[in-house]
């Protein structure tokens, strides 16, 4: 069972790869491709994805919940542990009914003054709610969430070409490709 908020820009290429592995698709959606990619490669599928997403996949057989957020955290994902329950949503207010009390975090003042630092943390403005970190995946099992980082921008820096004209051309190619792939849609 999957809950998915986002878009996988390169789902057509991933779909083609999965078809070669024997997967059969009933739709043309990136959502179906994402679920099949997870079934095929588990968390390693994240290395193949180009897009923006927050996703949760419940594996009934393994009794595990897989969660992931895109490389830069474009799509929000919040969670809370309330007793033996694990609650997640794309908005904090969806979690409020599960909290015993809704109150500001003890670090609210620091977070409001240090927005850019705050954005790089799991901290949340509401006590008891955490933000799932960008570039991570996690497994909720046996009342425990184990997080794993799959993306760090510093590990993916490219060396620019030596001269200006080549730099301009390299940027143009990256920019045009980024625009082209985002213009795709499964709807």
PDB file of C-alpha atoms in Angstrom:
ATOM      1  CA  UNK A   1       0.000   0.000   0.000  1.00  0.00           C
ATOM      2  CA  UNK A   2       1.472   3.338  -0.989  1.00  0.00           C
ATOM      3  CA  UNK A   3       0.816   6.995  -0.252  1.00  0.00           C
ATOM      4  CA  UNK A   4       2.719   9.241  -2.667  1.00  0.00           C
ATOM      5  CA  UNK A   5       2.937  13.008  -2.965  1.00  0.00           C
ATOM      6  CA  UNK A   6       5.097  14.209  -5.809  1.00  0.00           C
ATOM      7  CA  UNK A   7       6.298  13.506  -9.278  1.00  0.00           C
ATOM      8  CA  UNK A   8       8.989  11.217 -10.670  1.00  0.00           C
ATOM      9  CA  UNK A   9      10.348  13.027 -13.710  1.00  0.00           C
ATOM     10  CA  UNK A  10      12.230  10.069 -15.196  1.00  0.00           C
ATOM     11  CA  UNK A  11       9.477   7.494 -14.668  1.00  0.00           C
ATOM     12  CA  UNK A  12       9.412   6.599 -18.386  1.00  0.00           C
ATOM     13  CA  UNK A  13      13.050   5.429 -18.345  1.00  0.00           C
ATOM     14  CA  UNK A  14      12.535   3.541 -15.073  1.00  0.00           C
ATOM     15  CA  UNK A  15       9.350   1.981 -16.445  1.00  0.00           C
ATOM     16  CA  UNK A  16      11.224   0.768 -19.553  1.00  0.00           C
ATOM     17  CA  UNK A  17      13.904  -0.798 -17.331  1.00  0.00           C
ATOM     18  CA  UNK A  18      11.256  -2.517 -15.195  1.00  0.00           C
ATOM     19  CA  UNK A  19       9.384  -3.831 -18.267  1.00  0.00           C
ATOM     20  CA  UNK A  20      12.639  -5.496 -19.377  1.00  0.00           C
ATOM     21  CA  UNK A  21      12.733  -7.171 -15.961  1.00  0.00           C
ATOM     22  CA  UNK A  22       9.237  -8.562 -16.504  1.00  0.00           C
ATOM     23  CA  UNK A  23       7.036  -5.997 -14.786  1.00  0.00           C
ATOM     24  CA  UNK A  24       3.619  -5.385 -16.334  1.00  0.00           C
ATOM     25  CA  UNK A  25       1.930  -2.016 -15.932  1.00  0.00           C
ATOM     26  CA  UNK A  26      -1.772  -1.199 -16.080  1.00  0.00           C
ATOM     27  CA  UNK A  27      -1.358   2.585 -16.292  1.00  0.00           C
ATOM     28  CA  UNK A  28       1.018   5.235 -17.546  1.00  0.00           C
ATOM     29  CA  UNK A  29       1.516   6.748 -14.075  1.00  0.00           C
ATOM     30  CA  UNK A  30       4.683   7.565 -12.212  1.00  0.00           C
ATOM     31  CA  UNK A  31       2.971   6.257  -9.072  1.00  0.00           C
ATOM     32  CA  UNK A  32       2.694   2.718 -10.434  1.00  0.00           C
ATOM     33  CA  UNK A  33       6.315   2.906 -11.623  1.00  0.00           C
ATOM     34  CA  UNK A  34       7.484   4.043  -8.186  1.00  0.00           C
ATOM     35  CA  UNK A  35       5.731   1.145  -6.451  1.00  0.00           C
ATOM     36  CA  UNK A  36       7.176  -1.363  -8.934  1.00  0.00           C
ATOM     37  CA  UNK A  37      10.646   0.183  -8.552  1.00  0.00           C
ATOM     38  CA  UNK A  38      10.432  -0.232  -4.787  1.00  0.00           C
ATOM     39  CA  UNK A  39       9.242  -3.833  -5.201  1.00  0.00           C
ATOM     40  CA  UNK A  40      12.184  -4.538  -7.517  1.00  0.00           C
ATOM     41  CA  UNK A  41      15.034  -2.674  -5.830  1.00  0.00           C
ATOM     42  CA  UNK A  42      13.718  -1.734  -2.363  1.00  0.00           C
ATOM     43  CA  UNK A  43      15.442   1.425  -1.052  1.00  0.00           C
ATOM     44  CA  UNK A  44      18.071   1.244  -3.829  1.00  0.00           C
ATOM     45  CA  UNK A  45      15.331   2.528  -6.173  1.00  0.00           C
ATOM     46  CA  UNK A  46      15.912   5.995  -4.709  1.00  0.00           C
ATOM     47  CA  UNK A  47      19.259   6.211  -6.511  1.00  0.00           C
ATOM     48  CA  UNK A  48      17.379   5.961  -9.815  1.00  0.00           C
ATOM     49  CA  UNK A  49      14.719   8.584  -9.100  1.00  0.00           C
ATOM     50  CA  UNK A  50      14.785  12.104 -10.455  1.00  0.00           C
ATOM     51  CA  UNK A  51      11.919  14.066  -8.995  1.00  0.00           C
ATOM     52  CA  UNK A  52      10.263  15.475  -5.925  1.00  0.00           C
ATOM     53  CA  UNK A  53       8.406  13.255  -3.501  1.00  0.00           C
ATOM     54  CA  UNK A  54       7.336  12.197  -0.091  1.00  0.00           C
ATOM     55  CA  UNK A  55       6.312   8.555  -0.070  1.00  0.00           C
ATOM     56  CA  UNK A  56       5.206   5.917   2.409  1.00  0.00           C
ATOM     57  CA  UNK A  57       4.918   2.240   1.478  1.00  0.00           C
ATOM     58  CA  UNK A  58       3.388  -0.306   3.855  1.00  0.00           C
ATOM     59  CA  UNK A  59       4.683  -3.846   3.347  1.00  0.00           C
ATOM     60  CA  UNK A  60       1.968  -6.071   4.785  1.00  0.00           C
ATOM     61  CA  UNK A  61       4.117  -9.210   4.521  1.00  0.00           C
ATOM     62  CA  UNK A  62       7.119  -7.728   6.351  1.00  0.00           C
ATOM     63  CA  UNK A  63       5.011  -5.476   8.615  1.00  0.00           C
ATOM     64  CA  UNK A  64       7.243  -2.520   7.788  1.00  0.00           C
ATOM     65  CA  UNK A  65       6.600   1.053   6.729  1.00  0.00           C
ATOM     66  CA  UNK A  66       9.086   2.525   4.266  1.00  0.00           C
ATOM     67  CA  UNK A  67       9.270   6.324   4.115  1.00  0.00           C
ATOM     68  CA  UNK A  68      11.324   8.547   1.866  1.00  0.00           C
ATOM     69  CA  UNK A  69      11.685  12.178   0.989  1.00  0.00           C
ATOM     70  CA  UNK A  70      13.293  13.634  -2.113  1.00  0.00           C
ATOM     71  CA  UNK A  71      16.894  14.836  -2.217  1.00  0.00           C
ATOM     72  CA  UNK A  72      16.193  18.450  -1.291  1.00  0.00           C
ATOM     73  CA  UNK A  73      12.960  18.112   0.661  1.00  0.00           C
ATOM     74  CA  UNK A  74      10.731  19.778  -1.893  1.00  0.00           C
ATOM     75  CA  UNK A  75       7.767  17.706  -0.731  1.00  0.00           C
ATOM     76  CA  UNK A  76       7.036  17.917   2.996  1.00  0.00           C
ATOM     77  CA  UNK A  77       6.732  14.934   5.325  1.00  0.00           C
ATOM     78  CA  UNK A  78       6.023  15.223   9.050  1.00  0.00           C
ATOM     79  CA  UNK A  79       5.704  12.468  11.624  1.00  0.00           C
ATOM     80  CA  UNK A  80       5.022  11.847  15.287  1.00  0.00           C
ATOM     81  CA  UNK A  81       5.362   8.930  17.658  1.00  0.00           C
ATOM     82  CA  UNK A  82       2.436   8.788  20.037  1.00  0.00           C
ATOM     83  CA  UNK A  83       2.712   5.780  22.317  1.00  0.00           C
ATOM     84  CA  UNK A  84       2.861   2.737  20.064  1.00  0.00           C
ATOM     85  CA  UNK A  85       1.426   4.698  17.145  1.00  0.00           C
ATOM     86  CA  UNK A  86       3.340   6.253  14.303  1.00  0.00           C
ATOM     87  CA  UNK A  87       1.528   9.037  12.444  1.00  0.00           C
ATOM     88  CA  UNK A  88       2.724  10.810   9.300  1.00  0.00           C
ATOM     89  CA  UNK A  89       1.335  13.465   6.990  1.00  0.00           C
ATOM     90  CA  UNK A  90       2.321  16.131   4.505  1.00  0.00           C
ATOM     91  CA  UNK A  91       1.036  18.852   6.855  1.00  0.00           C
ATOM     92  CA  UNK A  92       1.535  19.278  10.599  1.00  0.00           C
ATOM     93  CA  UNK A  93      -2.135  20.107  11.176  1.00  0.00           C
ATOM     94  CA  UNK A  94      -3.124  16.601  10.037  1.00  0.00           C
ATOM     95  CA  UNK A  95      -1.182  15.225  13.025  1.00  0.00           C
ATOM     96  CA  UNK A  96      -2.708  17.607  15.620  1.00  0.00           C
ATOM     97  CA  UNK A  97      -5.705  15.367  16.461  1.00  0.00           C
ATOM     98  CA  UNK A  98      -3.317  12.593  17.542  1.00  0.00           C
ATOM     99  CA  UNK A  99      -1.314  14.775  19.934  1.00  0.00           C
ATOM    100  CA  UNK A 100      -2.351  15.048  23.585  1.00  0.00           C
ATOM    101  CA  UNK A 101      -1.775  18.818  23.330  1.00  0.00           C
ATOM    102  CA  UNK A 102      -0.729  21.178  20.524  1.00  0.00           C
ATOM    103  CA  UNK A 103       1.923  23.591  21.743  1.00  0.00           C
ATOM    104  CA  UNK A 104       4.941  25.380  20.279  1.00  0.00           C
ATOM    105  CA  UNK A 105       8.298  23.681  20.430  1.00  0.00           C
ATOM    106  CA  UNK A 106      10.619  24.719  23.247  1.00  0.00           C
ATOM    107  CA  UNK A 107      12.995  25.884  20.482  1.00  0.00           C
ATOM    108  CA  UNK A 108      10.353  27.912  18.645  1.00  0.00           C
ATOM    109  CA  UNK A 109      12.188  31.233  19.130  1.00  0.00           C
ATOM    110  CA  UNK A 110      15.488  29.811  17.866  1.00  0.00           C
ATOM    111  CA  UNK A 111      13.792  28.237  14.841  1.00  0.00           C
ATOM    112  CA  UNK A 112      11.948  31.409  13.898  1.00  0.00           C
ATOM    113  CA  UNK A 113      15.210  33.446  14.036  1.00  0.00           C
ATOM    114  CA  UNK A 114      17.387  30.836  12.270  1.00  0.00           C
ATOM    115  CA  UNK A 115      15.151  29.736   9.425  1.00  0.00           C
ATOM    116  CA  UNK A 116      17.893  28.422   7.116  1.00  0.00           C
ATOM    117  CA  UNK A 117      19.523  26.395   9.890  1.00  0.00           C
ATOM    118  CA  UNK A 118      16.115  25.165  10.985  1.00  0.00           C
ATOM    119  CA  UNK A 119      15.359  23.924   7.463  1.00  0.00           C
ATOM    120  CA  UNK A 120      18.343  21.555   7.701  1.00  0.00           C
ATOM    121  CA  UNK A 121      17.075  19.845  10.857  1.00  0.00           C
ATOM    122  CA  UNK A 122      14.327  17.427  11.847  1.00  0.00           C
ATOM    123  CA  UNK A 123      13.066  20.023  14.323  1.00  0.00           C
ATOM    124  CA  UNK A 124       9.527  21.211  14.005  1.00  0.00           C
ATOM    125  CA  UNK A 125       7.640  24.257  15.238  1.00  0.00           C
ATOM    126  CA  UNK A 126       5.171  22.048  17.120  1.00  0.00           C
ATOM    127  CA  UNK A 127       6.235  19.976  20.118  1.00  0.00           C
ATOM    128  CA  UNK A 128       6.010  16.238  19.440  1.00  0.00           C
ATOM    129  CA  UNK A 129       6.144  16.501  15.638  1.00  0.00           C
ATOM    130  CA  UNK A 130       9.311  15.894  13.599  1.00  0.00           C
ATOM    131  CA  UNK A 131      10.135  16.628   9.989  1.00  0.00           C
ATOM    132  CA  UNK A 132      11.349  13.690   7.965  1.00  0.00           C
ATOM    133  CA  UNK A 133      14.762  14.778   6.676  1.00  0.00           C
ATOM    134  CA  UNK A 134      15.379  15.461   2.999  1.00  0.00           C
ATOM    135  CA  UNK A 135      17.554  12.948   1.177  1.00  0.00           C
ATOM    136  CA  UNK A 136      16.691  10.161   3.621  1.00  0.00           C
ATOM    137  CA  UNK A 137      14.708   6.967   3.749  1.00  0.00           C
ATOM    138  CA  UNK A 138      13.537   5.143   6.821  1.00  0.00           C
ATOM    139  CA  UNK A 139      11.880   1.977   8.016  1.00  0.00           C
ATOM    140  CA  UNK A 140       9.308   1.935  10.807  1.00  0.00           C
ATOM    141  CA  UNK A 141       9.228  -1.509  12.380  1.00  0.00           C
ATOM    142  CA  UNK A 142       8.656  -2.756  15.910  1.00  0.00           C
ATOM    143  CA  UNK A 143       7.866   0.771  17.144  1.00  0.00           C
ATOM    144  CA  UNK A 144      11.226   2.071  15.922  1.00  0.00           C
ATOM    145  CA  UNK A 145      12.102   4.400  13.048  1.00  0.00           C
ATOM    146  CA  UNK A 146      15.560   3.856  11.557  1.00  0.00           C
ATOM    147  CA  UNK A 147      16.695   6.635   9.230  1.00  0.00           C
ATOM    148  CA  UNK A 148      19.282   6.298   6.468  1.00  0.00           C
ATOM    149  CA  UNK A 149      20.745   9.050   4.330  1.00  0.00           C
ATOM    150  CA  UNK A 150      20.817   8.231   0.624  1.00  0.00           C
ATOM    151  CA  UNK A 151      21.715  11.672  -0.792  1.00  0.00           C
ATOM    152  CA  UNK A 152      24.281  14.303   0.084  1.00  0.00           C
ATOM    153  CA  UNK A 153      24.757  17.089  -2.433  1.00  0.00           C
ATOM    154  CA  UNK A 154      28.458  17.364  -1.608  1.00  0.00           C
ATOM    155  CA  UNK A 155      28.930  13.803  -2.878  1.00  0.00           C
ATOM    156  CA  UNK A 156      27.467  14.751  -6.257  1.00  0.00           C
ATOM    157  CA  UNK A 157      29.272  17.966  -7.182  1.00  0.00           C
ATOM    158  CA  UNK A 158      30.525  18.140 -10.749  1.00  0.00           C
ATOM    159  CA  UNK A 159      33.774  19.688 -11.886  1.00  0.00           C
ATOM    160  CA  UNK A 160      33.000  22.507 -14.321  1.00  0.00           C
ATOM    161  CA  UNK A 161      34.704  22.561 -17.711  1.00  0.00           C
ATOM    162  CA  UNK A 162      37.924  24.601 -17.837  1.00  0.00           C
ATOM    163  CA  UNK A 163      36.825  27.474 -20.085  1.00  0.00           C
ATOM    164  CA  UNK A 164      33.877  29.824 -20.085  1.00  0.00           C
ATOM    165  CA  UNK A 165      32.300  28.737 -23.397  1.00  0.00           C
ATOM    166  CA  UNK A 166      32.290  25.095 -22.281  1.00  0.00           C
ATOM    167  CA  UNK A 167      30.830  26.122 -18.932  1.00  0.00           C
ATOM    168  CA  UNK A 168      28.008  27.997 -20.669  1.00  0.00           C
ATOM    169  CA  UNK A 169      27.279  25.010 -22.917  1.00  0.00           C
ATOM    170  CA  UNK A 170      27.346  22.548 -19.996  1.00  0.00           C
ATOM    171  CA  UNK A 171      24.955  24.757 -18.026  1.00  0.00           C
ATOM    172  CA  UNK A 172      22.678  25.139 -21.048  1.00  0.00           C
ATOM    173  CA  UNK A 173      22.511  21.353 -21.522  1.00  0.00           C
ATOM    174  CA  UNK A 174      21.701  20.774 -17.840  1.00  0.00           C
ATOM    175  CA  UNK A 175      19.108  23.535 -17.799  1.00  0.00           C
ATOM    176  CA  UNK A 176      17.362  22.426 -21.003  1.00  0.00           C
ATOM    177  CA  UNK A 177      17.319  18.795 -19.835  1.00  0.00           C
ATOM    178  CA  UNK A 178      15.911  19.783 -16.425  1.00  0.00           C
ATOM    179  CA  UNK A 179      13.133  21.779 -18.127  1.00  0.00           C
ATOM    180  CA  UNK A 180      12.403  19.050 -20.685  1.00  0.00           C
ATOM    181  CA  UNK A 181      12.051  16.261 -18.140  1.00  0.00           C
ATOM    182  CA  UNK A 182       9.813  18.383 -15.904  1.00  0.00           C
ATOM    183  CA  UNK A 183       7.469  19.108 -18.785  1.00  0.00           C
ATOM    184  CA  UNK A 184       6.476  15.431 -18.872  1.00  0.00           C
ATOM    185  CA  UNK A 185       3.335  14.429 -17.123  1.00  0.00           C
ATOM    186  CA  UNK A 186       1.432  11.230 -16.490  1.00  0.00           C
ATOM    187  CA  UNK A 187      -1.862  13.143 -16.529  1.00  0.00           C
TER     188      UNK A 187
END
